[in-house]
One Martini backbone bead per residue (centre of mass of N, CA, C, O) as a GRO file, in nm:
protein
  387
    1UNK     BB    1   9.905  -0.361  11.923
    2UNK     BB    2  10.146  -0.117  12.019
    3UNK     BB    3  10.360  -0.125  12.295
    4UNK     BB    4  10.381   0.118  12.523
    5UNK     BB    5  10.460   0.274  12.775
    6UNK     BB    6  10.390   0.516  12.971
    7UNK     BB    7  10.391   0.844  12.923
    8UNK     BB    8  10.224   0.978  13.119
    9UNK     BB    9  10.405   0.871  13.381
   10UNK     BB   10  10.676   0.732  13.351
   11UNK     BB   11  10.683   0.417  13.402
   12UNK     BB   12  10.844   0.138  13.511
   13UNK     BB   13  10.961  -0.157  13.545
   14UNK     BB   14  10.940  -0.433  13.782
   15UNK     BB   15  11.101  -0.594  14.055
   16UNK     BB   16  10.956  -0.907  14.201
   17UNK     BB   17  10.749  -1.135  14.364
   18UNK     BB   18  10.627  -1.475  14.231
   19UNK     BB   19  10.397  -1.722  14.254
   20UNK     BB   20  10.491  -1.997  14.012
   21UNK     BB   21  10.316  -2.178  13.779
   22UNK     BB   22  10.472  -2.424  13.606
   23UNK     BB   23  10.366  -2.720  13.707
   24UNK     BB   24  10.102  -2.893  13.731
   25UNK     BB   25  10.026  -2.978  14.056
   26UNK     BB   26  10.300  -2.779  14.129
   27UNK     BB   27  10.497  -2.624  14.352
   28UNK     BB   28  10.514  -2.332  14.376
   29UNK     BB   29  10.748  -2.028  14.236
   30UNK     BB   30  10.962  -1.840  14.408
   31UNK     BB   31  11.036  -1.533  14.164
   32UNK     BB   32  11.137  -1.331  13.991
   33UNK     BB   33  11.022  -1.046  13.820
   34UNK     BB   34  10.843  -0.883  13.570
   35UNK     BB   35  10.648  -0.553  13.561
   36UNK     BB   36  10.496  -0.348  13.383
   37UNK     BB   37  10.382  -0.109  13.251
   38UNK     BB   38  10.108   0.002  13.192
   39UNK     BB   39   9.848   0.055  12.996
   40UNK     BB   40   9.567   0.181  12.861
   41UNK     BB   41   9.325   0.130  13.121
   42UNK     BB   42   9.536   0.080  13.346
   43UNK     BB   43   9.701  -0.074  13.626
   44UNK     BB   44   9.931  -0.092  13.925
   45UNK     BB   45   9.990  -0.314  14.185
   46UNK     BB   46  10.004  -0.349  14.546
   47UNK     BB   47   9.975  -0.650  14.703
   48UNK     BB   48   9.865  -0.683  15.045
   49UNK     BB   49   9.683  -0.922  15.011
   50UNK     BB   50   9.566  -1.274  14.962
   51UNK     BB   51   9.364  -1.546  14.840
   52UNK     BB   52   9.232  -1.874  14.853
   53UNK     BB   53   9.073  -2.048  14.567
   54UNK     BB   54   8.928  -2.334  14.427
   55UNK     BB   55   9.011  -2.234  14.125
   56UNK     BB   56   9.313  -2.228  14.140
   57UNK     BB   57   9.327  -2.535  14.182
   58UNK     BB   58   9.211  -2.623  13.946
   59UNK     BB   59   9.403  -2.477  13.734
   60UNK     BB   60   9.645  -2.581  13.828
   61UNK     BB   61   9.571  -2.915  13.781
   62UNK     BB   62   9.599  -2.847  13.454
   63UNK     BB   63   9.609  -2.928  13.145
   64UNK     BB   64   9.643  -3.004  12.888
   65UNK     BB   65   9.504  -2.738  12.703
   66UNK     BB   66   9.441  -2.570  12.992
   67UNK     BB   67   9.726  -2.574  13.116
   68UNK     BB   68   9.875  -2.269  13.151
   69UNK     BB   69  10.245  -2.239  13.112
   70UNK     BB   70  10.330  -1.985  13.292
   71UNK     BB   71  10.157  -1.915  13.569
   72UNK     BB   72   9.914  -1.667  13.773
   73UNK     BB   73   9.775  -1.692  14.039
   74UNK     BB   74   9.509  -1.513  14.145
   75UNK     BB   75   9.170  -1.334  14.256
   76UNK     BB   76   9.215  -1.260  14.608
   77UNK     BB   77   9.237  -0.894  14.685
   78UNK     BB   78   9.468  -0.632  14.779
   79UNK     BB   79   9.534  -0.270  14.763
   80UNK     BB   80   9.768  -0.022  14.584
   81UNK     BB   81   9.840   0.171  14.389
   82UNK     BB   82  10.091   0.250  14.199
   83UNK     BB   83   9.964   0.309  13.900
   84UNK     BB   84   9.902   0.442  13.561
   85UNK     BB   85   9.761   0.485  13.268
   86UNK     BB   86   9.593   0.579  13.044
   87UNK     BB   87   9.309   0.682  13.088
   88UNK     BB   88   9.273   0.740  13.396
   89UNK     BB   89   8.998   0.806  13.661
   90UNK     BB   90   8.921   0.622  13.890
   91UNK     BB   91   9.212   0.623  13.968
   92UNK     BB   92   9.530   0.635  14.169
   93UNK     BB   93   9.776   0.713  14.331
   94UNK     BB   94   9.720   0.506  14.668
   95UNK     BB   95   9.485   0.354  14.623
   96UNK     BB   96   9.242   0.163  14.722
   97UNK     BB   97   9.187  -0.194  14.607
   98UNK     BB   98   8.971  -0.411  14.451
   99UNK     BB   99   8.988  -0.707  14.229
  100UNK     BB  100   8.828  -0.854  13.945
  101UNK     BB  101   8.696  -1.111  13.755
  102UNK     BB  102   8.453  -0.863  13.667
  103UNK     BB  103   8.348  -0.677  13.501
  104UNK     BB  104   8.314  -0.293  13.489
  105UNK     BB  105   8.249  -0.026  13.272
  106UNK     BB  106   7.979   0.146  13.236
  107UNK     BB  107   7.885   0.137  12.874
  108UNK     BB  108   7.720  -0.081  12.834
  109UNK     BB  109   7.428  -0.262  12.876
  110UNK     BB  110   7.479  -0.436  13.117
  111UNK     BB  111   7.579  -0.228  13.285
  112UNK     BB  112   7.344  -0.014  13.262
  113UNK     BB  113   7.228  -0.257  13.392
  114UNK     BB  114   6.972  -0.460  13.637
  115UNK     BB  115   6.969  -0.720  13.523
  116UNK     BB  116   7.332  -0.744  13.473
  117UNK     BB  117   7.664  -0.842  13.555
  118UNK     BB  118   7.717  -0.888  13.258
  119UNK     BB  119   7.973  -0.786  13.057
  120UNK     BB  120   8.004  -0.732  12.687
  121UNK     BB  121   8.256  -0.625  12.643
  122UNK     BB  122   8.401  -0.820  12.915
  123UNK     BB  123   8.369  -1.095  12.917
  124UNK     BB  124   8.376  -1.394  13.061
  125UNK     BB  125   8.700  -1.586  13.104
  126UNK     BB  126   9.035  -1.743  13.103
  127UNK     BB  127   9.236  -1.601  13.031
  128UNK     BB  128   9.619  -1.467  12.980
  129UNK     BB  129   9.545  -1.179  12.938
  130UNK     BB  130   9.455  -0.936  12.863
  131UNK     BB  131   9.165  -0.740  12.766
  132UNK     BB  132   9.250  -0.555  12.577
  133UNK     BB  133   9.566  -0.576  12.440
  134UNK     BB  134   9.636  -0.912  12.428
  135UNK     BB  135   9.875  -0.921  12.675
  136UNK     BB  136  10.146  -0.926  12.884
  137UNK     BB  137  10.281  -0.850  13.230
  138UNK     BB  138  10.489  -1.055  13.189
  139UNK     BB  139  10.832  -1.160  13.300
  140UNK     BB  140  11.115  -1.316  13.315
  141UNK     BB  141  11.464  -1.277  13.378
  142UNK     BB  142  11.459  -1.422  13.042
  143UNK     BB  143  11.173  -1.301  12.914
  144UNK     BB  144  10.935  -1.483  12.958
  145UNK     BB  145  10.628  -1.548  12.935
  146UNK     BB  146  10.358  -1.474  13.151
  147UNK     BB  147  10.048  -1.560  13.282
  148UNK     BB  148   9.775  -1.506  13.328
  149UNK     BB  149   9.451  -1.503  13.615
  150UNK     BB  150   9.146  -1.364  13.567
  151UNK     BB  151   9.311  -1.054  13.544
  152UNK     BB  152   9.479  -1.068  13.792
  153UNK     BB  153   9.750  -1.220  13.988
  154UNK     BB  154   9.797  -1.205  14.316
  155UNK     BB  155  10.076  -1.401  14.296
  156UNK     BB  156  10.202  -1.086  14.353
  157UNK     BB  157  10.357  -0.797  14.423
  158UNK     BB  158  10.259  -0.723  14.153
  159UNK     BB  159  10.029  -0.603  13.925
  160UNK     BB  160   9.784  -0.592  13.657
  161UNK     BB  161   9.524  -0.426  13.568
  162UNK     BB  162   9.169  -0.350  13.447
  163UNK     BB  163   8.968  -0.091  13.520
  164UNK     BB  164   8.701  -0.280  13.500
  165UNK     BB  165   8.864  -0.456  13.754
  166UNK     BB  166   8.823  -0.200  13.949
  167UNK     BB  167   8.822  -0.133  14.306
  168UNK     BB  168   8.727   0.132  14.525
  169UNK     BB  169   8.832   0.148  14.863
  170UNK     BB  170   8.828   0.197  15.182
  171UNK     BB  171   9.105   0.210  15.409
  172UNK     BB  172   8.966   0.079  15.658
  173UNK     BB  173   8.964  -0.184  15.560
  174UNK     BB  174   9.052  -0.471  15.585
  175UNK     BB  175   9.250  -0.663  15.409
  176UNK     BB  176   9.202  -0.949  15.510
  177UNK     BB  177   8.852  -0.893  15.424
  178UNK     BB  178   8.848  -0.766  15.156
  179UNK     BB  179   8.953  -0.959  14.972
  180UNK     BB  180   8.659  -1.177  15.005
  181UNK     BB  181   8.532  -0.997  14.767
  182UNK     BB  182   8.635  -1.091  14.493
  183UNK     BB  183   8.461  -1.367  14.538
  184UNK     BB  184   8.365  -1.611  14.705
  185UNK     BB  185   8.166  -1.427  14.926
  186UNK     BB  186   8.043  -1.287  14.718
  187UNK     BB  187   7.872  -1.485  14.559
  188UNK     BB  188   7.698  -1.615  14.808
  189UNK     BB  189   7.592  -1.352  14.920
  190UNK     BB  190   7.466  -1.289  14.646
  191UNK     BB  191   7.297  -1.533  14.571
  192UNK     BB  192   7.090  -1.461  14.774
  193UNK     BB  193   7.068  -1.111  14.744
  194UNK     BB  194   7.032  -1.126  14.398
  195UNK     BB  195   6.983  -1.368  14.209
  196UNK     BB  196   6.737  -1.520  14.456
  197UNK     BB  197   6.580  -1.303  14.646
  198UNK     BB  198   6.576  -1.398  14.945
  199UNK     BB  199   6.298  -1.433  15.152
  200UNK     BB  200   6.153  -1.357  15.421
  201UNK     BB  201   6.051  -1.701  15.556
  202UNK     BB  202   6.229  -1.872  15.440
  203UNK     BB  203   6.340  -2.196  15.248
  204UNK     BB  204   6.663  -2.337  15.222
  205UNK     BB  205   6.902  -2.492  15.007
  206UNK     BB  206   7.192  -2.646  15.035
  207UNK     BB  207   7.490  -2.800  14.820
  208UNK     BB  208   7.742  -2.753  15.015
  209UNK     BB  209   8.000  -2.655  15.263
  210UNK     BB  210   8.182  -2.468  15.183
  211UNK     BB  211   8.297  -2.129  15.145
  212UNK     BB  212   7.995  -2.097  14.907
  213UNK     BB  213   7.781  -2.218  15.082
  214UNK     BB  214   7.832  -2.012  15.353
  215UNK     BB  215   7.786  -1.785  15.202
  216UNK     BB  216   7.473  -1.832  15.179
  217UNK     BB  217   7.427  -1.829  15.420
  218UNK     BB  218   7.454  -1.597  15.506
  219UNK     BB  219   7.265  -1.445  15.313
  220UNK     BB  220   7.032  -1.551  15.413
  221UNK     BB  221   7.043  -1.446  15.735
  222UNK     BB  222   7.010  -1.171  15.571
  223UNK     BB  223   6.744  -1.226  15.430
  224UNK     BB  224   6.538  -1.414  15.663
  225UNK     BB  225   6.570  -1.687  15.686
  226UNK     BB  226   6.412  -1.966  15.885
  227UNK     BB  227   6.549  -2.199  15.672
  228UNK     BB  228   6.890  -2.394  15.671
  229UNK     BB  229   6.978  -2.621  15.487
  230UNK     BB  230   7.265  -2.855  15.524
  231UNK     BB  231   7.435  -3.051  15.226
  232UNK     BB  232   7.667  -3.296  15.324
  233UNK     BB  233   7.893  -3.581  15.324
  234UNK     BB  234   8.063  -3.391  15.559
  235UNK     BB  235   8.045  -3.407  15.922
  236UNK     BB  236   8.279  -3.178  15.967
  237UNK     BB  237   8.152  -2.970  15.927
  238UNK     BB  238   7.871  -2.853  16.093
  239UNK     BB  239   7.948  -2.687  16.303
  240UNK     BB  240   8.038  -2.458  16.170
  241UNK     BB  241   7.754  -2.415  15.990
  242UNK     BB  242   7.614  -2.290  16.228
  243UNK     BB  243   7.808  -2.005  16.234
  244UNK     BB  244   7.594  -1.958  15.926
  245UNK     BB  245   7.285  -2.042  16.005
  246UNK     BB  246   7.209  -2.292  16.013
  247UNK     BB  247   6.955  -2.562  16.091
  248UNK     BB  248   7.004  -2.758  15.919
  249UNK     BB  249   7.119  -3.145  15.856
  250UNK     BB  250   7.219  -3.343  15.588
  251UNK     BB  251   7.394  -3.639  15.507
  252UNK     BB  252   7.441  -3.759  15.177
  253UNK     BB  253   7.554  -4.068  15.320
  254UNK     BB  254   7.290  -4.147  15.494
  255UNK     BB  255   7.010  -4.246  15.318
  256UNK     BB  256   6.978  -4.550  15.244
  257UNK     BB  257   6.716  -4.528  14.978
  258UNK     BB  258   6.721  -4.190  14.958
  259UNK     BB  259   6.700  -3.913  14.807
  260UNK     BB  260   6.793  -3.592  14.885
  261UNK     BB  261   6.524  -3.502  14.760
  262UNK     BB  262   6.351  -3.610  14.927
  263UNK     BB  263   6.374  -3.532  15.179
  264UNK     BB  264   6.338  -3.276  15.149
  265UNK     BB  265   6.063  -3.263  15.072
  266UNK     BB  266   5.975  -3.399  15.339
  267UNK     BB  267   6.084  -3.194  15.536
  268UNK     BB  268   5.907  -2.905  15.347
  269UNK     BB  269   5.634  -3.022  15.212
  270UNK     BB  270   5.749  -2.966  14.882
  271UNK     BB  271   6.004  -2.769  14.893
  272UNK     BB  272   6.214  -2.543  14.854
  273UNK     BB  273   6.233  -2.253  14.760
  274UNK     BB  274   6.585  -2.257  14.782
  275UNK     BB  275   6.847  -2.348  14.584
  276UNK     BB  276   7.188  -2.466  14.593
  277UNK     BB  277   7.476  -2.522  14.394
  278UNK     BB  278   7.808  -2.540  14.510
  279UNK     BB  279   8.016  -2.798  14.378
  280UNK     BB  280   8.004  -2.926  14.060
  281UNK     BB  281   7.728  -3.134  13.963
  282UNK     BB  282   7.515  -3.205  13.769
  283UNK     BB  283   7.330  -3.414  13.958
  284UNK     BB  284   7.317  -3.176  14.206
  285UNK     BB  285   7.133  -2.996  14.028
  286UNK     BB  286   6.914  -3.254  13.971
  287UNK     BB  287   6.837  -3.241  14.309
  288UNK     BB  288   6.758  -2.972  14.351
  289UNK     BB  289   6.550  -2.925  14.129
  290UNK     BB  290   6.363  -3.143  14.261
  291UNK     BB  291   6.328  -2.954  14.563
  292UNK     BB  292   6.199  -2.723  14.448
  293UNK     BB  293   5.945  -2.572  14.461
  294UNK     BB  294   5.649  -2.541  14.318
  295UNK     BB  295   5.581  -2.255  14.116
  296UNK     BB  296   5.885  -2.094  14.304
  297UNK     BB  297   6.105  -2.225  14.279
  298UNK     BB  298   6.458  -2.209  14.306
  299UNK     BB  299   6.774  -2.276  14.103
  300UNK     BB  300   7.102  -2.240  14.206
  301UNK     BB  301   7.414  -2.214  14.039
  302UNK     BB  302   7.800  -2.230  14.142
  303UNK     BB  303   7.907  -2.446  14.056
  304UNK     BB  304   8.175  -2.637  13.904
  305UNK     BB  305   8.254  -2.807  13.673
  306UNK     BB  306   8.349  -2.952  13.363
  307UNK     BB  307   8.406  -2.950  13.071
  308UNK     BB  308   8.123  -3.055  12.882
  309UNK     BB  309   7.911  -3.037  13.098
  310UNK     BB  310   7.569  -3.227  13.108
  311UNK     BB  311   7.247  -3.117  13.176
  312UNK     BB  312   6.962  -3.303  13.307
  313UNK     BB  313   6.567  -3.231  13.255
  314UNK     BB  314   6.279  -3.286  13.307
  315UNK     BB  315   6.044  -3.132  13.094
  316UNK     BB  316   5.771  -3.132  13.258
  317UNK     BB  317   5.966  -2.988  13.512
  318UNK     BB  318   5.908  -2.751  13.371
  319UNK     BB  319   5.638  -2.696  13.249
  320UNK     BB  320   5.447  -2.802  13.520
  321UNK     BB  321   5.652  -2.662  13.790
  322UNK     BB  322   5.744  -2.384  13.819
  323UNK     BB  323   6.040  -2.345  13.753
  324UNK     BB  324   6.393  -2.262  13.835
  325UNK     BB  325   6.687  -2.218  13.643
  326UNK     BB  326   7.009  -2.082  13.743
  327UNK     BB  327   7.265  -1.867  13.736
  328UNK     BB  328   7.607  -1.766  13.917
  329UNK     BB  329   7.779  -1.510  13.867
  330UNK     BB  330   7.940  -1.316  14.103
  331UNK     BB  331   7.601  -1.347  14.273
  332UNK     BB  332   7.514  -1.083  14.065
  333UNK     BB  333   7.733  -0.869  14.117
  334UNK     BB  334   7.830  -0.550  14.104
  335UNK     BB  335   8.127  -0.444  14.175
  336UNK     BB  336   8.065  -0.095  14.180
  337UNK     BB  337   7.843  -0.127  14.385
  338UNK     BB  338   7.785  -0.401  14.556
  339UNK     BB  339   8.049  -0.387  14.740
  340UNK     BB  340   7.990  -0.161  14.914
  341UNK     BB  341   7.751  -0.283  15.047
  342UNK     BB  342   7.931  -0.496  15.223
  343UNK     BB  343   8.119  -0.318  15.339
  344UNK     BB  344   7.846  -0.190  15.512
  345UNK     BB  345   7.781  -0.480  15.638
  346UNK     BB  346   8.049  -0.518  15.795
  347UNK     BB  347   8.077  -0.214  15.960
  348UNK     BB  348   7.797  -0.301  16.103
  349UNK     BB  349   7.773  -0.608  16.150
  350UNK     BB  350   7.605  -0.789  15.932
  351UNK     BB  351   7.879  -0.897  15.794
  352UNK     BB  352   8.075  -1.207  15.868
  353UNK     BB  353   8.363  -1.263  15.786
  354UNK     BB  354   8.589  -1.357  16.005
  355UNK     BB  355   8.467  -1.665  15.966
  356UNK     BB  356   8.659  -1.709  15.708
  357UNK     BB  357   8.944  -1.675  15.804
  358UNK     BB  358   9.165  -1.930  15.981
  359UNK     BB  359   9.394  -1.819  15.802
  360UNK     BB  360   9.738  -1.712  15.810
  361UNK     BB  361  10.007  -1.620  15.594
  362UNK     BB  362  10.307  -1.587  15.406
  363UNK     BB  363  10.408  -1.598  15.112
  364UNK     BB  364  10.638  -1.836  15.176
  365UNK     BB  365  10.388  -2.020  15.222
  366UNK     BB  366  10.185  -2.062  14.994
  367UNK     BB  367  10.193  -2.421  14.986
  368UNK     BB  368  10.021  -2.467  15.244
  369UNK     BB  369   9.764  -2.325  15.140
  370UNK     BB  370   9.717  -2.575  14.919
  371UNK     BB  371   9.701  -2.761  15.133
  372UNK     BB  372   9.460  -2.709  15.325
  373UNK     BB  373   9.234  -2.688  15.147
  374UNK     BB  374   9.287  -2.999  15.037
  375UNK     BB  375   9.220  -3.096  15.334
  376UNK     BB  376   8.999  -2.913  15.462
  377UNK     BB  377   9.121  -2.683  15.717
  378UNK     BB  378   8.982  -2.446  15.545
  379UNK     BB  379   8.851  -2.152  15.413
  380UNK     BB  380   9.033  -1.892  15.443
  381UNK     BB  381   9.372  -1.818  15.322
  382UNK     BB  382   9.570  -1.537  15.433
  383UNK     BB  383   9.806  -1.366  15.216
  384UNK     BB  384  10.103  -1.240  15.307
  385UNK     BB  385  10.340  -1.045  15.153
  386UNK     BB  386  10.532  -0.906  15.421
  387UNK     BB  387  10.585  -1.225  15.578
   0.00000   0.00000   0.00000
C-alpha cells in the first residue's frame, strides 16, 4: 500500500526524543527521531508519561530472531492526541487517550460479542510494524527504519497509535494512574473481575505475587473473595502483598517435602475456587491445575512462558476432576467499555491504584527504571516525559 502524508490534516514528520533499544540487553539510547504524519485510520500521540512493564524487558532481551533492533519498547502510557490521519472520527486533537496493545474495533464479531475480547481483524501479535499498513512511522536521522512495539512504543516523546488501539479518557484522571491501565494492572483486576469472574465469599489462590499477581489480588479484594492465599519463593513481597488484601502467604520455597498444590489442597480442604498463575512457568499453570477445588474450581494463566513451551497435564484430571483452565490476555477486558470502568472505579476510590505506583522518575533516567524492576525494587515505575 503507498504511503502518503495525511493529506486531510497537513501534518508533517516530528522531531523528538525517543529512547531506543539498539542492542538487546543493552541500556536504552536517548536520541533524537522522526516520527511521521498519520496515516489513515491512525493517531499521533504526545505521550505524557509511561510506565515501564516486565514484558518490555523480556523483549529488551531478546536476541536474534526474536529480538528485532532498533526498535522503541514501552506500552504502558497516557497522552494527548496531537494530529489524526485520515477517516478518524473516535478522537481529535487535544483529547486525553490511554493506548493499549488490544485492539477494540467494534466492527468484528469478537469485538461485537461480549464473548471475548479478542479482536478478529487484529489479532494480538508481537508486530514490529504498524496494524493496518504494515510498516513503521519512526525512522532514525539518518533514514533507518526503527520498529514498533505491541502497536504502541510509548518510550518516546511522540508515537503513531491505530485508533483500534486507542482509548478516549476523562482529563481528570491522573496520567500517573491512568497508565497503569494499559496493560499491568488492568490485566491482574480484569482477570479476577472478567475471566475468572470470582464469586463474593470464594478461596482465590495467587502463584507469584509481582505487580501482575497484586493486581488479581486487588480484583479479588473487589469482587468480594473472603481468602486470598499469595504464593511467592521471595518472602520479601509478603509485607506489602497485604496491602493488596492478601489474607495468607505462603513462601513455595520452605515446603520441605510437600509440593505447593498438596498445602493449598490441605489449607483450603480440597482446594481454591480460583487459581491465578501470574508467573509464566508452565510447572506452576500444573500445581494451580493440581489445587484448584474439583466441580467448578478455575485456572487462570496470565504469565508468559519462553516460546514453545509446552504444558502437561494428566488427561483423567481434567475428564474426572470438572476443573476449568484457561488463559487471561489483558485480564479478559474489552478496551473500550471496560476501562472507563476501571477508571470510575479508581475515582470512587474502589479501585487503588496509587499502591502500585513505588517510583516516579524523568525521561532521561529511563534505564534506572529497568535496573529497578529488575531487581525486584519497584511495582511499577512511572516516567515522566517533561521531567
Amino acid at each position: 500500500m503507498e504511503e502518503k502524508p495525511s493529506a486531510a490534516t497537513g501534518l508533517q514528520p516530528i522531531r523528538c526524543k525517543a529512547a531506543v533499544c539498539r542492542k538487546p540487553g543493552e541500556p536504552l539510547v536517548i536520541e533524537e527521531i522522526s516520527v511521521a504524519p498519520p496515516m489513515a485510520r491512525e493517531v499521533r500521540i504526545r505521550i505524557i508519561c509511561t510506565s515501564l512493564c516486565h514484558t518490555d524487558i523480556s523483549v529488551w532481551k531478546l536476541k536474534d530472531p526474536l529480538g528485532i533492533v532498533p526498535r522503541i519498547l514501552g506500552h504502558e502510557a497516557f497522552g494527548v492526541v496531537e494530529g489524526v490521519g485520515e477517516d478518524v472520527n473516535e478522537v481529535k486533537e487535544g483529547d486525553t487517550v490511554i493506548p493499549t496493545f488490544m485492539a477494540d474495533c467494534g466492527d468484528c464479531e469478537d469485538c461485537l460479542s461480549n464473548n471475548s475480547n479478542l479482536c478478529s481483524k487484529f489479532p494480538f501479535s508481537m508486530s514490529s510494524v504498524m496494524p493496518r499498513h504494515g510498516t513503521s512511522r519512526f525512522t532514525d536521522l539518518n533514514g533507518e527504519v526503527i520498529h514498533h512495539f505491541l502497536y504502541v512504543s510509548s518510550f518516546s516523546e511522540y508515537t503513531v497509535v491505530d485508533v483500534a488501539y486507542v482509548i478516549k479518557v476523562d482529563p481528570a484522571i491522573p496520567p500517573n494512574r491512568a497508565c497503569l491501565l494499559s496493560c499491568g494492572v488492568a490485566t491482574g483486576v480484569g482477570a479476577a473481575w472478567k475471566t475468572a469472574n470470582v464469586k463474593k465469599g470464594s478461596t482465590v489462590a495467587i502463584f507469584g505475587l509481582g505487580s501482575i499477581g497484586l493486581a488479581v489480588a486487588e480484583g479479588a479484594r473487589l469482587c468480594g473473595a473472603s481468602r486470598i492465599i499469595g504464593i511467592d519463593i521471595n518472602p520479601d513481597k509478603f509485607e506489602v502483598a497485604k496491602k493488596f488484601g492478601v489474607t495468607e502467604l505462603l513462601n513455595s520455597g520452605r515446603l520441605e517435602d510437600k509440593s505447593v498444590s498438596q498445602v493449598i489442597n490441605e489449607m483450603t480442604g480440597g482446594g481454591a475456587d480460583y487459581c491465578f498463575e501470574c508467573v509464566g512457568m508452565a510447572s506452576l499453570v500444573q500445581e494451580a491445575f493440581a489445587c484448584c477445588r474439583q466441580g467448578w474450581g478455575k485456572t487462570i494463566v496470565l504469565g508468559v512462558e519462553k516460546p514453545g513451551a509446552i504444558l502437561s497435564l494428566n488427561f483423567f484430571d481434567i475428564l474426572l476432576r470438572g476443573k476449568t483452565i484457561m488463559g487471561s490476555l489483558y485480564g479478559g477486558l474489552k478496551p473500550k467499555s471496560d476501562i472507563h470502568t476501571l477508571i470510575k472505579w479508581y475515582t470512587e476510590k474502589k479501585l487503588e491504584l496509587d499502591k502500585f505506583v513505588t517510583h516516579e522518575i524523568g525521561f532521561g533516567d529511563i534505564n534506572e527504571a529497568f535496573d529497578l524492576l529488575i531487581e525486584g525494587k519497584c511495582l511499577r515505575c512511572v516516567i515522566w516525559m517533561n521531567k
